XYZ file of C-alpha atoms in Angstrom:
126
model
C 38.348 -3.155 -160.880
C 35.616 -1.078 -162.415
C 34.109 2.140 -161.220
C 30.363 2.448 -161.639
C 28.049 0.087 -163.423
C 29.673 -2.882 -165.153
C 28.808 -3.069 -168.833
C 29.204 -5.685 -171.518
C 31.769 -3.527 -173.328
C 34.078 -3.737 -170.315
C 34.611 -7.434 -170.990
C 35.319 -7.221 -174.734
C 38.960 -8.049 -173.943
C 37.926 -11.425 -172.528
C 35.663 -12.218 -175.453
C 38.333 -11.133 -177.959
C 40.937 -13.399 -176.329
C 38.602 -16.398 -176.545
C 37.692 -15.755 -180.188
C 41.347 -15.166 -181.114
C 42.291 -18.480 -179.530
C 39.530 -20.245 -181.458
C 40.572 -18.629 -184.736
C 44.143 -19.842 -184.334
C 43.125 -23.501 -184.083
C 42.404 -25.587 -187.130
C 39.121 -26.876 -185.762
C 38.155 -28.569 -189.022
C 41.010 -30.971 -188.366
C 39.751 -31.808 -184.865
C 37.072 -34.318 -184.062
C 34.385 -33.561 -181.475
C 36.158 -35.197 -178.511
C 39.239 -33.106 -179.315
C 37.130 -29.969 -179.395
C 35.588 -30.849 -176.025
C 39.034 -31.280 -174.483
C 40.157 -27.910 -175.842
C 36.947 -26.266 -174.625
C 37.434 -27.708 -171.130
C 41.109 -26.948 -170.780
C 41.703 -23.718 -172.645
C 38.529 -21.820 -173.493
C 36.952 -22.210 -170.066
C 40.140 -21.178 -168.281
C 40.891 -18.003 -170.281
C 38.261 -15.798 -168.583
C 38.847 -17.283 -165.123
C 41.101 -14.422 -163.957
C 38.408 -11.856 -164.703
C 35.798 -14.102 -163.115
C 37.765 -14.260 -159.855
C 37.533 -10.541 -159.216
C 34.518 -9.274 -161.193
C 30.851 -10.138 -161.408
C 30.360 -10.663 -165.121
C 27.068 -9.604 -166.681
C 24.713 -12.382 -167.722
C 25.037 -11.419 -171.398
C 28.825 -11.906 -171.283
C 28.427 -15.341 -169.689
C 25.834 -16.292 -172.300
C 28.139 -15.148 -175.118
C 31.026 -17.196 -173.726
C 28.793 -20.264 -173.420
C 27.491 -19.720 -176.944
C 31.046 -19.508 -178.275
C 32.033 -22.763 -176.550
C 28.865 -24.476 -177.719
C 29.401 -23.353 -181.320
C 33.041 -24.500 -181.234
C 32.129 -27.962 -179.936
C 29.413 -28.648 -182.475
C 30.321 -26.640 -185.569
C 34.052 -26.102 -185.400
C 35.080 -23.505 -187.961
C 32.229 -24.087 -190.391
C 28.635 -22.972 -190.285
C 27.184 -26.447 -190.509
C 26.503 -28.593 -187.509
C 23.670 -29.746 -185.335
C 23.542 -29.556 -181.573
C 23.053 -33.243 -180.897
C 22.852 -33.018 -177.102
C 21.336 -30.307 -174.898
C 23.610 -27.811 -173.164
C 22.384 -28.972 -169.733
C 23.589 -32.485 -170.493
C 26.985 -31.282 -171.758
C 27.636 -29.187 -168.641
C 27.019 -32.085 -166.259
C 30.068 -33.777 -164.702
C 31.469 -36.811 -166.486
C 30.473 -39.174 -163.698
C 26.819 -38.249 -164.334
C 27.041 -38.791 -168.091
C 27.925 -35.253 -169.198
C 31.043 -33.905 -170.862
C 32.232 -31.776 -167.951
C 32.138 -28.440 -169.781
C 31.907 -25.595 -167.277
C 29.071 -23.089 -167.544
C 30.415 -19.526 -167.370
C 27.848 -18.252 -164.847
C 28.382 -21.081 -162.360
C 32.147 -20.734 -162.701
C 31.884 -16.989 -162.019
C 29.724 -17.548 -158.917
C 32.032 -20.266 -157.607
C 35.194 -18.191 -158.021
C 33.654 -15.132 -156.371
C 32.333 -17.327 -153.569
C 35.859 -18.611 -153.020
C 37.101 -15.025 -152.719
C 34.365 -14.133 -150.231
C 35.152 -17.246 -148.206
C 38.828 -16.276 -148.030
C 37.957 -12.745 -146.915
C 35.653 -14.015 -144.165
C 37.957 -16.779 -142.939
C 41.210 -14.822 -142.995
C 40.557 -11.229 -141.903
C 44.225 -10.796 -140.930
C 45.468 -11.050 -144.534
C 46.528 -7.912 -146.346
C 43.387 -7.335 -148.360
């Protein structure tokens, strides 16, 4: 928990963990579907603990989304075009998207789950 105003620097640990995980993978050896699977399963789940208890600033969520977007399209290199819009990629698979989770919506959903638990179970040891 943080005391006072939450700043972007407070979440450098989260951003560093995501970038370290990306640096360890040989993304030039992965095709785009493989990168999407890794983005869905690993990169989107790394900051979920911090998202469950803290309201992340918009700039942190945008940086996380930008990192995922860059990993999907460019891999490790600097070349690559964004062939599909981010709104299409973040849609569920049944609606034609790739099912990548947007950081802001994931943060709101996890905090909403916590609020729901607090309101529904006031007898728990909060």
